[in-house]
Amino acid sequence: MACLGLNGGDVFKHNEAFSFQIATDSQEETDRYWNAIVGNGGAESACGWCKDKWGLNWQITPIALTKAVTDPDPAVAKRAFDAMMTMKNIDIAKIEAARRG
């Protein structure tokens, strides 16, 4: 899927109503995107969210997290969600541990 951003000049400011989400397959991929954004003048936030040096918001979301928080067992989903709430960059091993209980 392509996304095109246009520079509308000073009249049109971006805000948090628009953000990007990157679904990742592994911790290595998650860390690579996270570090590229945060380590290049960006800032960390909670639950996989970060902001790049231009102020755009990104959520780096491991597929394992999405599967965990949408688990059909509400107790499993809650444990995964609660674990996510303690994180900035998502740690897949900790999400999986929370999922197992």
XYZ file of C-alpha atoms in Angstrom:
101
model
C 0.000 0.000 0.000
C 1.342 3.402 -0.923
C 0.975 6.598 1.053
C 1.723 10.004 -0.362
C 2.288 13.050 1.804
C 2.183 16.480 0.262
C 3.675 19.659 1.633
C 0.738 22.040 1.904
C 2.827 24.829 3.338
C 2.459 26.561 6.682
C -1.329 26.737 6.428
C -1.758 22.951 6.688
C -0.202 21.429 9.803
C -0.144 17.719 10.468
C -1.368 16.410 13.824
C -1.905 13.149 15.674
C -5.134 12.488 13.761
C -2.898 10.951 11.096
C -0.288 8.341 11.898
C 1.505 5.400 10.351
C 1.422 1.822 11.598
C 4.053 -0.735 10.677
C 3.193 -4.403 11.272
C 6.378 -6.350 11.984
C 7.137 -10.070 11.892
C 9.965 -10.280 14.433
C 11.717 -8.516 17.293
C 14.601 -7.734 14.969
C 12.287 -5.991 12.503
C 10.432 -4.215 15.324
C 13.700 -2.927 16.783
C 15.042 -1.907 13.365
C 12.080 0.378 12.628
C 11.900 1.659 16.213
C 15.593 2.503 16.322
C 15.528 4.109 12.872
C 12.766 6.495 13.961
C 13.695 7.174 17.586
C 17.442 7.102 16.981
C 17.238 9.659 14.194
C 15.883 12.584 16.175
C 12.546 11.028 17.117
C 10.988 10.386 20.510
C 9.622 7.351 22.317
C 6.080 7.113 23.534
C 3.971 4.323 25.027
C 2.625 1.057 23.592
C 4.781 0.933 20.476
C 4.172 4.572 19.560
C 6.958 6.933 18.622
C 7.331 10.236 16.831
C 9.831 10.929 14.069
C 12.004 14.040 13.817
C 9.310 15.778 11.731
C 6.615 15.161 14.343
C 4.781 12.357 12.537
C 3.461 9.549 14.739
C 4.268 5.904 14.106
C 3.145 2.736 15.828
C 5.536 -0.152 15.387
C 3.245 -3.131 15.971
C 4.483 -6.712 16.001
C 1.941 -9.097 14.491
C 2.422 -11.186 17.653
C 1.016 -8.275 19.684
C -2.032 -7.920 17.461
C -2.722 -11.650 17.725
C -2.269 -11.579 21.510
C -4.569 -8.633 22.222
C -7.246 -10.103 19.951
C -7.040 -13.606 21.429
C -10.527 -15.128 21.744
C -9.842 -15.826 25.429
C -10.500 -12.499 27.194
C -8.084 -13.334 30.024
C -5.263 -13.958 27.544
C -6.052 -10.758 25.632
C -6.115 -8.757 28.875
C -2.759 -10.103 30.052
C -1.195 -9.211 26.704
C -2.812 -5.755 26.722
C -1.670 -5.096 30.296
C 1.891 -6.115 29.365
C 1.818 -3.817 26.323
C 0.741 -0.900 28.522
C 4.050 -1.127 30.427
C 6.177 -0.877 27.262
C 7.482 1.722 24.893
C 9.151 -0.406 22.195
C 7.176 -3.673 22.155
C 9.030 -6.707 23.504
C 7.545 -9.747 21.755
C 9.001 -12.237 24.263
C 7.279 -10.391 27.136
C 4.004 -10.262 25.191
C 4.198 -14.025 24.546
C 5.022 -14.677 28.225
C 2.014 -12.615 29.288
C -0.143 -14.461 26.788
C 0.875 -17.798 28.307
C 0.192 -16.454 31.793
